[in-house]
PDB file of N, CA and C in Angstrom:
ATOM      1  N   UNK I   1      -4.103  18.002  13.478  1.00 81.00           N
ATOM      2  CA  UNK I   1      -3.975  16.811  12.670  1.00 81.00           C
ATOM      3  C   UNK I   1      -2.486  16.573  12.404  1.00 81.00           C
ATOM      4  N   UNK I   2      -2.036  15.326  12.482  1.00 84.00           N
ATOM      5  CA  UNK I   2      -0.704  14.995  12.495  1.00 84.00           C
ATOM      6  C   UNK I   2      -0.089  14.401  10.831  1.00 84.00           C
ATOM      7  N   UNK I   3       0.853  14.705   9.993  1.00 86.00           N
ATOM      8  CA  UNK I   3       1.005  13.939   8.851  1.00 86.00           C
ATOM      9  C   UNK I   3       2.215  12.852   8.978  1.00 86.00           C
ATOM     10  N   UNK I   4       1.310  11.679   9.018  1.00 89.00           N
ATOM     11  CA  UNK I   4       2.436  10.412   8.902  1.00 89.00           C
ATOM     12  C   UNK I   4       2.823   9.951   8.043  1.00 89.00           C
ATOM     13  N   UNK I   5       2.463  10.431   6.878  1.00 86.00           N
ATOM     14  CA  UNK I   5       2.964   9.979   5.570  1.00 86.00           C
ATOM     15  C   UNK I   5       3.098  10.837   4.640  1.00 86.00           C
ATOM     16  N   UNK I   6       4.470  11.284   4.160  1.00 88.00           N
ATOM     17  CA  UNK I   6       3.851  11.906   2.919  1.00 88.00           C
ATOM     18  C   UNK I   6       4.393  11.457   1.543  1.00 88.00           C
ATOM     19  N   UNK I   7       3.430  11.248   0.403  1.00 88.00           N
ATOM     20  CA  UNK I   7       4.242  10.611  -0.832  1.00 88.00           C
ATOM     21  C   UNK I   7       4.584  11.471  -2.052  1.00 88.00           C
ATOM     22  N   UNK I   8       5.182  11.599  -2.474  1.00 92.00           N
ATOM     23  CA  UNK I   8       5.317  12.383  -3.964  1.00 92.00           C
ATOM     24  C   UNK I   8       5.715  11.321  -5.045  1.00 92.00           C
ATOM     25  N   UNK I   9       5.478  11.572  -6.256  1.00 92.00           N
ATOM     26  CA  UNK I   9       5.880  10.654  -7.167  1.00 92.00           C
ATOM     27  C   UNK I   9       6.784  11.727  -8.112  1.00 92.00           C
ATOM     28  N   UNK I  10       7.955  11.192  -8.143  1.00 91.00           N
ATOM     29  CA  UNK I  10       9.466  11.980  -9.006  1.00 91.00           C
ATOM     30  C   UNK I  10       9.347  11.673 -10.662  1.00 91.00           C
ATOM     31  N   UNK I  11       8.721   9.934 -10.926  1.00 91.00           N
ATOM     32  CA  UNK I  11       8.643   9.865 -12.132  1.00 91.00           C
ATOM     33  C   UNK I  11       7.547   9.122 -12.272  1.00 91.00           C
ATOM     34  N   UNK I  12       7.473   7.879 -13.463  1.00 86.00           N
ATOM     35  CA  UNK I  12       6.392   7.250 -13.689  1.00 86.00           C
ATOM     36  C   UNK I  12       6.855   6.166 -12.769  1.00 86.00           C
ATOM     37  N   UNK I  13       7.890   5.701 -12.397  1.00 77.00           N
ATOM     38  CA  UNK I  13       8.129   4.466 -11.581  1.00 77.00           C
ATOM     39  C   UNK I  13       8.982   4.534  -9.929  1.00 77.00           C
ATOM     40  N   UNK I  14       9.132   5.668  -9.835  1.00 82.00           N
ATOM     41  CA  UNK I  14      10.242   5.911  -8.658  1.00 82.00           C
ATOM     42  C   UNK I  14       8.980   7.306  -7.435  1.00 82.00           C
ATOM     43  N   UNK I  15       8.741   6.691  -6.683  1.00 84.00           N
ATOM     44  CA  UNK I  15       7.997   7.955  -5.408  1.00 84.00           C
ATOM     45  C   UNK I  15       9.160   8.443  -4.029  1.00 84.00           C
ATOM     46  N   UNK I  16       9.118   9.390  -3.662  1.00 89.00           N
ATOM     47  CA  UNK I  16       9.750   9.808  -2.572  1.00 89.00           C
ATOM     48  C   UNK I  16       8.658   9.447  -1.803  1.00 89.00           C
ATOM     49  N   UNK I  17       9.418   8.813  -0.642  1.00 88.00           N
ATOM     50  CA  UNK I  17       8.244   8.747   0.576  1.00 88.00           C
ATOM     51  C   UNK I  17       8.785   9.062   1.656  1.00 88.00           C
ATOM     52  N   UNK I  18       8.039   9.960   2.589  1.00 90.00           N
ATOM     53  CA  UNK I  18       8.682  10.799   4.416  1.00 90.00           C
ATOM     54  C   UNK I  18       7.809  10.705   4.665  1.00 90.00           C
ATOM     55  N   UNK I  19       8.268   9.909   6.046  1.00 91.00           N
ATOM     56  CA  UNK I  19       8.002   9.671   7.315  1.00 91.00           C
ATOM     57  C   UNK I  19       8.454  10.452   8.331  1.00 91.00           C
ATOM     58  N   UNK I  20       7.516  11.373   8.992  1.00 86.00           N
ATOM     59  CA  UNK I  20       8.145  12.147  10.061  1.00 86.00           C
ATOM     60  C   UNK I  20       8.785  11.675  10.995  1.00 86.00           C
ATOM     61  N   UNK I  21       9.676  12.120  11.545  1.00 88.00           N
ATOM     62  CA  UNK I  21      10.599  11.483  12.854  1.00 88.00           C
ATOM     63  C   UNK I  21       9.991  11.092  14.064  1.00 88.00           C
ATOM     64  N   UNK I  22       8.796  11.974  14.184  1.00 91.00           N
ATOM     65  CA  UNK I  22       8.131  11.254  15.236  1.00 91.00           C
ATOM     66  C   UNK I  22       6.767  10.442  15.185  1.00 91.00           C
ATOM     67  N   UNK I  23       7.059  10.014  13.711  1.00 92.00           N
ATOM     68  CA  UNK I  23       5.503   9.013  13.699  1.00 92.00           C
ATOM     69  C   UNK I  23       6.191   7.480  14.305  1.00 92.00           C
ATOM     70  N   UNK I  24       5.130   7.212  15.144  1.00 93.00           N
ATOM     71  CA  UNK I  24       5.451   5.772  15.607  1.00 93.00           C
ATOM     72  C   UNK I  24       4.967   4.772  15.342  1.00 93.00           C
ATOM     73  N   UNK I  25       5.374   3.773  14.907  1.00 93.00           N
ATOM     74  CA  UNK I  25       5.239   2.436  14.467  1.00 93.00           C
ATOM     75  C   UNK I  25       4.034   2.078  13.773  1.00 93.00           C
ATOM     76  N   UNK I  26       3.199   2.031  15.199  1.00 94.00           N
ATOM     77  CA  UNK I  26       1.650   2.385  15.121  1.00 94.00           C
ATOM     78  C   UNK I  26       0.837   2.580  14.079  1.00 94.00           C
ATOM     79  N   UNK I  27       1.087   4.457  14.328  1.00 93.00           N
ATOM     80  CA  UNK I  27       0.425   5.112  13.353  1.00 93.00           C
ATOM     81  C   UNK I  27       0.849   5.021  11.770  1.00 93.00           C
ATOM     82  N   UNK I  28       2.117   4.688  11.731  1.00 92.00           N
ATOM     83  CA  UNK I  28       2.142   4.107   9.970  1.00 92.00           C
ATOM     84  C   UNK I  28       1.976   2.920  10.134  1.00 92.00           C
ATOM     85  N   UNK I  29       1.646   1.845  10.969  1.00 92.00           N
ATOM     86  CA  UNK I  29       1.357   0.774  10.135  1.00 92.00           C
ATOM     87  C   UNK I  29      -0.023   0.822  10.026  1.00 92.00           C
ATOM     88  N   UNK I  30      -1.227   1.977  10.981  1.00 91.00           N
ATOM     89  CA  UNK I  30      -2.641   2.023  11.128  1.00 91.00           C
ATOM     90  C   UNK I  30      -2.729   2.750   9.450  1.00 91.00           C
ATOM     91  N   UNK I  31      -1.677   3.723   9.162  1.00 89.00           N
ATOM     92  CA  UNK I  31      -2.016   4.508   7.951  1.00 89.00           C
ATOM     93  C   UNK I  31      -1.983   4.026   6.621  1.00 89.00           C
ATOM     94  N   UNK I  32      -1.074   3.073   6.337  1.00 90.00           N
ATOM     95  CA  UNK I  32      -0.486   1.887   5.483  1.00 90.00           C
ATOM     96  C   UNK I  32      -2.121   0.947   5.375  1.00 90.00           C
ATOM     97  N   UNK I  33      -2.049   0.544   6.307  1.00 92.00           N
ATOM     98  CA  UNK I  33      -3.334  -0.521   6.436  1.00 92.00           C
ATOM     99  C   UNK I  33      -4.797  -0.013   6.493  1.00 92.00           C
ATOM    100  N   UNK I  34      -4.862   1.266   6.558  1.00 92.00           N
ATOM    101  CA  UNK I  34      -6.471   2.614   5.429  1.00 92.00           C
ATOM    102  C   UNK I  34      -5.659   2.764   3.996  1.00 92.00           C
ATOM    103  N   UNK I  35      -4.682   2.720   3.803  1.00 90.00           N
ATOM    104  CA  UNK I  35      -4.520   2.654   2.502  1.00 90.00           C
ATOM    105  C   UNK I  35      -4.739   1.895   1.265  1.00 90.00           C
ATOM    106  N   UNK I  36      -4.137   0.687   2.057  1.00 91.00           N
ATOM    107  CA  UNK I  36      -4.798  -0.955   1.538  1.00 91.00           C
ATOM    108  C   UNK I  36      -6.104  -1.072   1.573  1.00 91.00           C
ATOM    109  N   UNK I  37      -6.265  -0.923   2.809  1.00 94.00           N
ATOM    110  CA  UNK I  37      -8.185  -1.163   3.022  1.00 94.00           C
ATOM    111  C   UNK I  37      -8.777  -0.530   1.599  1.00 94.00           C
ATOM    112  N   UNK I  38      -8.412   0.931   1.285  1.00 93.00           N
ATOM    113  CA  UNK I  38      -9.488   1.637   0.415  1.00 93.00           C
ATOM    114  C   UNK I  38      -8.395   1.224  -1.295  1.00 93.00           C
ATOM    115  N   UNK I  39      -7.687   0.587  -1.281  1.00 91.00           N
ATOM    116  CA  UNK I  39      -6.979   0.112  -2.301  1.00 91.00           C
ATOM    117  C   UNK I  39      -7.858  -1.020  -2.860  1.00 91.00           C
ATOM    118  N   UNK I  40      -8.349  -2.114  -2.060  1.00 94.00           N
ATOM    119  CA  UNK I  40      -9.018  -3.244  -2.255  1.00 94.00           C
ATOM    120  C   UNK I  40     -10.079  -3.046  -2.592  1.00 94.00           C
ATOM    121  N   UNK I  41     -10.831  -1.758  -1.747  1.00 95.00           N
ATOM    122  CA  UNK I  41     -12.080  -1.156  -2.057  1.00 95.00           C
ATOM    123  C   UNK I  41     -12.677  -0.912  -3.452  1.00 95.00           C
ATOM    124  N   UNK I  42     -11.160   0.225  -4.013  1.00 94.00           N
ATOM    125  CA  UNK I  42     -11.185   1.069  -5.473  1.00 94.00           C
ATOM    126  C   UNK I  42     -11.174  -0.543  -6.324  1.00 94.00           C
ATOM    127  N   UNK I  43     -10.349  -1.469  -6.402  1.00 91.00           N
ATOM    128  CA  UNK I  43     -10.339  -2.557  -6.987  1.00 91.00           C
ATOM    129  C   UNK I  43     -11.377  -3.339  -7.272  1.00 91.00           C
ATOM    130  N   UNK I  44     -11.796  -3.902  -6.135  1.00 94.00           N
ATOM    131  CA  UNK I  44     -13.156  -4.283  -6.564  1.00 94.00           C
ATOM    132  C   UNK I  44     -14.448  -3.771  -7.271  1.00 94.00           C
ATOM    133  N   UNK I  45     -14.325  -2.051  -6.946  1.00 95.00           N
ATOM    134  CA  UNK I  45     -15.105  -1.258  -7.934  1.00 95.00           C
ATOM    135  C   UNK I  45     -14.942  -1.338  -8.915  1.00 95.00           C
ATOM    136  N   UNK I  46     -13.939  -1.235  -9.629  1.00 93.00           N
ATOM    137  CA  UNK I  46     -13.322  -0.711 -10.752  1.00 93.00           C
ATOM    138  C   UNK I  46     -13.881  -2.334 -11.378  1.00 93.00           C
ATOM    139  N   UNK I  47     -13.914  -3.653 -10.557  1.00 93.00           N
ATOM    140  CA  UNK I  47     -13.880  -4.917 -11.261  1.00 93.00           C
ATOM    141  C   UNK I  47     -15.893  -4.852 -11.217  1.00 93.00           C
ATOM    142  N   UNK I  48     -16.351  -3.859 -11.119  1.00 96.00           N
ATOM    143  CA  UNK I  48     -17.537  -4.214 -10.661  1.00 96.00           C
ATOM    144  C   UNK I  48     -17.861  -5.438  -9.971  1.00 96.00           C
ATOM    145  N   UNK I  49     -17.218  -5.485  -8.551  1.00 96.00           N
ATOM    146  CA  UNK I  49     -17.987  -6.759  -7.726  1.00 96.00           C
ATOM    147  C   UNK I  49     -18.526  -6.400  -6.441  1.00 96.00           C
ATOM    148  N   UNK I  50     -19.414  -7.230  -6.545  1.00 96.00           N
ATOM    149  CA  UNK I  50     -19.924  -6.975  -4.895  1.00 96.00           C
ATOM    150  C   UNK I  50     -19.490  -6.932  -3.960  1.00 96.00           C
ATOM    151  N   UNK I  51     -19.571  -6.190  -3.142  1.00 95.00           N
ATOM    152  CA  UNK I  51     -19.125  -5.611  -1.372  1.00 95.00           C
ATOM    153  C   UNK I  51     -19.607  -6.918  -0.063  1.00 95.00           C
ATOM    154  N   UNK I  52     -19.107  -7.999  -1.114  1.00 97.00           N
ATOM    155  CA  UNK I  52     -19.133  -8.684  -0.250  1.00 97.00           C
ATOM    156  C   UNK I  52     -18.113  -9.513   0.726  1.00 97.00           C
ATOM    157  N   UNK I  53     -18.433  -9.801   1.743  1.00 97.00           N
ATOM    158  CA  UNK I  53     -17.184 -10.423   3.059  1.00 97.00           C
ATOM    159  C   UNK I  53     -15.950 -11.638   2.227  1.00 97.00           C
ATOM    160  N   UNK I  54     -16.999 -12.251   1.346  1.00 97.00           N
ATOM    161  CA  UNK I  54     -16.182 -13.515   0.202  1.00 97.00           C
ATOM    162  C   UNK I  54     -15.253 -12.394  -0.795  1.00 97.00           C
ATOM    163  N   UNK I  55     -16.057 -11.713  -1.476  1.00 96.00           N
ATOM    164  CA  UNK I  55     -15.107 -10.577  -2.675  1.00 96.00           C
ATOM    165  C   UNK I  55     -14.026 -10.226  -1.845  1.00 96.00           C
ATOM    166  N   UNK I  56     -14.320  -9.793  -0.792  1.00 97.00           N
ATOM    167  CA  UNK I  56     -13.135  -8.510   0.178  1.00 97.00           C
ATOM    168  C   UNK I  56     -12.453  -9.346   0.422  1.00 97.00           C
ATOM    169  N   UNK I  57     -12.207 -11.149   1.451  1.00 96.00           N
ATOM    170  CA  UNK I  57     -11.572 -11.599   1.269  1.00 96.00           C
ATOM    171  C   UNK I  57     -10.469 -11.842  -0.206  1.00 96.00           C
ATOM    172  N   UNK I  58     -11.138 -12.284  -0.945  1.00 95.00           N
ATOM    173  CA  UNK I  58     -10.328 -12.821  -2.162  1.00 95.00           C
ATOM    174  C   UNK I  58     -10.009 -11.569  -2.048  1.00 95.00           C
ATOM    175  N   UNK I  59     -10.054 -10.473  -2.464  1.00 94.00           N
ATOM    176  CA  UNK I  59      -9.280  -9.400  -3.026  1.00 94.00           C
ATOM    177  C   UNK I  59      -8.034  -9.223  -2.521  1.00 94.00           C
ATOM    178  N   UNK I  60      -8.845  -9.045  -1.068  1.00 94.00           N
ATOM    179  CA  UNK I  60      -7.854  -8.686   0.239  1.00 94.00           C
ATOM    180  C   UNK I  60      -5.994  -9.752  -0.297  1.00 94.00           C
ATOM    181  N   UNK I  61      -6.813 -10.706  -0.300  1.00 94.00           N
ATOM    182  CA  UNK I  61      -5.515 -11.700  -0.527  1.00 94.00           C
ATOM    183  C   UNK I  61      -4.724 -11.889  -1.512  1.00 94.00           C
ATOM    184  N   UNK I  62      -5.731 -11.375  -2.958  1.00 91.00           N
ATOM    185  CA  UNK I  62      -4.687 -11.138  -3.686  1.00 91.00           C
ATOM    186  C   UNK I  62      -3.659 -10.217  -3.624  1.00 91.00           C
ATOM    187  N   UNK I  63      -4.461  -9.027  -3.269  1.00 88.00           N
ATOM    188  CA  UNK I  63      -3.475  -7.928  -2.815  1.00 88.00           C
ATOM    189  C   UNK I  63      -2.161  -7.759  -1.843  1.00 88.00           C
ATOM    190  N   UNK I  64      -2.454  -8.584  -1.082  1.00 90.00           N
ATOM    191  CA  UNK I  64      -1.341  -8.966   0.279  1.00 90.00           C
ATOM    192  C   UNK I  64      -0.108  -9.985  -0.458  1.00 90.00           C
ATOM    193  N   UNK I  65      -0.490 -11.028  -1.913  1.00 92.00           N
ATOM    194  CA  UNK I  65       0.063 -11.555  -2.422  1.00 92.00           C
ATOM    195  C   UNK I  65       0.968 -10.370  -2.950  1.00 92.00           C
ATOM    196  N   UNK I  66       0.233  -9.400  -4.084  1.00 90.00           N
ATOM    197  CA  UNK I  66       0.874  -8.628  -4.994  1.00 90.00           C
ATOM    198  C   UNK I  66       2.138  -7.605  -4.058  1.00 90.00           C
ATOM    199  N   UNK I  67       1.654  -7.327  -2.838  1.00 89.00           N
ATOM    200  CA  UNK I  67       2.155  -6.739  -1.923  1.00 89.00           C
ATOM    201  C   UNK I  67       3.827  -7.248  -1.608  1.00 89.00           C
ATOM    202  N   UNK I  68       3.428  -8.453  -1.102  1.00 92.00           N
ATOM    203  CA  UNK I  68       4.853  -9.416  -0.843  1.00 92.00           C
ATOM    204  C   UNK I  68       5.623  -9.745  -1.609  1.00 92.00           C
ATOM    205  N   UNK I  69       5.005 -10.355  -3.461  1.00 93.00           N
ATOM    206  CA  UNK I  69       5.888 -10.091  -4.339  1.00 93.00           C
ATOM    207  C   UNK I  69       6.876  -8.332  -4.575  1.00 93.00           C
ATOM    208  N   UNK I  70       6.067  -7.414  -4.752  1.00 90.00           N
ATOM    209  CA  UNK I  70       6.254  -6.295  -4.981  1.00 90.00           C
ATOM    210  C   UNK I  70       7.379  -5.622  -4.372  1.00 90.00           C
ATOM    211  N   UNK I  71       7.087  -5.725  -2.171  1.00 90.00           N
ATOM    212  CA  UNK I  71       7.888  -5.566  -1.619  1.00 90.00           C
ATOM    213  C   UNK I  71       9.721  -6.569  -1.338  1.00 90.00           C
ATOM    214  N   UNK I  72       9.280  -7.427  -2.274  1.00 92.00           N
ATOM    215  CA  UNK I  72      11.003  -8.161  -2.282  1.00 92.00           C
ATOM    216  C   UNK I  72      11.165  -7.722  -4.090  1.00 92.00           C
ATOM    217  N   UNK I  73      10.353  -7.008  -4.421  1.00 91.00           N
ATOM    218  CA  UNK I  73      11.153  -6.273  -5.758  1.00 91.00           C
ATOM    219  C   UNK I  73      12.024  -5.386  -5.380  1.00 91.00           C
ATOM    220  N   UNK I  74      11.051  -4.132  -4.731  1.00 85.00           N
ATOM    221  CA  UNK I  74      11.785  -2.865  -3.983  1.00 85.00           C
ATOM    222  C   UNK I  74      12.890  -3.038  -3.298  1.00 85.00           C
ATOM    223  N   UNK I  75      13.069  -4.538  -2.248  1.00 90.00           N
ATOM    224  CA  UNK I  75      14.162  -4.365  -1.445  1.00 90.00           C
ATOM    225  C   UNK I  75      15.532  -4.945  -2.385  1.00 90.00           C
ATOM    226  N   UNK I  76      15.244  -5.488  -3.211  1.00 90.00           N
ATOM    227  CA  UNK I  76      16.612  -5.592  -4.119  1.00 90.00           C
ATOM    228  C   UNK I  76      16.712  -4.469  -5.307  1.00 90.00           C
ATOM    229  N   UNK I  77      15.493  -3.444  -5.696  1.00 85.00           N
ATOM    230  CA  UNK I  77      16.299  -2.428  -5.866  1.00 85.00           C
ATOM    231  C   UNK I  77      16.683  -1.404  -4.979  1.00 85.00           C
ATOM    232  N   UNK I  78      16.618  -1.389  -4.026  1.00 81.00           N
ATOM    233  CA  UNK I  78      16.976  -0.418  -3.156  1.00 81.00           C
ATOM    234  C   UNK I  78      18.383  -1.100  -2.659  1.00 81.00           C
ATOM    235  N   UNK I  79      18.510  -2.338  -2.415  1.00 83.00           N
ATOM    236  CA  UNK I  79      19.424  -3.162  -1.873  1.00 83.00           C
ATOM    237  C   UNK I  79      20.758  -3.183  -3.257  1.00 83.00           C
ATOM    238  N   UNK I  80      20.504  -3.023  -4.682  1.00 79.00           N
ATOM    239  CA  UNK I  80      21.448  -2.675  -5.645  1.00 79.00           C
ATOM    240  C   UNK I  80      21.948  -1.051  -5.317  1.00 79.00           C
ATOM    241  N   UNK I  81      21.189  -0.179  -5.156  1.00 74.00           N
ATOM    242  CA  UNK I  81      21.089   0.585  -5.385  1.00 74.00           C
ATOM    243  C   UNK I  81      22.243   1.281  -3.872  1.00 74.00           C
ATOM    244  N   UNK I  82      21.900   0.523  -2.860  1.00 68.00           N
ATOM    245  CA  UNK I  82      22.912   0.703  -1.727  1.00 68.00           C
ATOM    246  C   UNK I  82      21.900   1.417  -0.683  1.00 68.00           C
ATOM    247  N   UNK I  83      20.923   1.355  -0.864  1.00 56.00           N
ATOM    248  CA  UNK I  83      20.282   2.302  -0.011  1.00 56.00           C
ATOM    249  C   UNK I  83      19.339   1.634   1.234  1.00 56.00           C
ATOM    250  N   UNK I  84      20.157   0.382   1.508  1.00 51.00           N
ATOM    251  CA  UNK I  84      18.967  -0.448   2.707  1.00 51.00           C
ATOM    252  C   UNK I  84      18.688   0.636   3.806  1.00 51.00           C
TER     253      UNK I  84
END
């Protein structure tokens, strides 16, 4: 078994994340995208809603929203921070 991801969390707001040198493209964006998948999953549980193709959409999309906001948070702190 191969590890393409590994995460630790340092505080309540900051995670270390490694990526092995030889994971390719691929396999973290296949690993990223089971992550999401069962992210949307836990969400909708947690909202008690049905497992349905309409719920999973909407969810799906909010999430891909929260995602895109989120990820142009990170890149301007990482981008203050000097670390592109």
């Amino acid at each position: 078994m191969k590890q393409v991801l590994n995460i630790k969390m340092v505080s309540d707001s900051e995670f270390k994340v490694d990526v092995g040198s030889d994971v390719k493209e691929r396999e973290l964006e296949f690993g990223i995208t089971d992550v999401m998948y069962h992210l949307v999953i836990k969400y909708m549980e947690y909202k008690d809603m049905k497992m349905t193709d309409s719920n999973f959409d909407k969810t799906a999309n909010e999430y891909c929203s929260a995602l895109n906001n989120q990820l142009h948070i990170m890149h301007d702190i990482k981008a203050d921070k000097g670390s592109n």
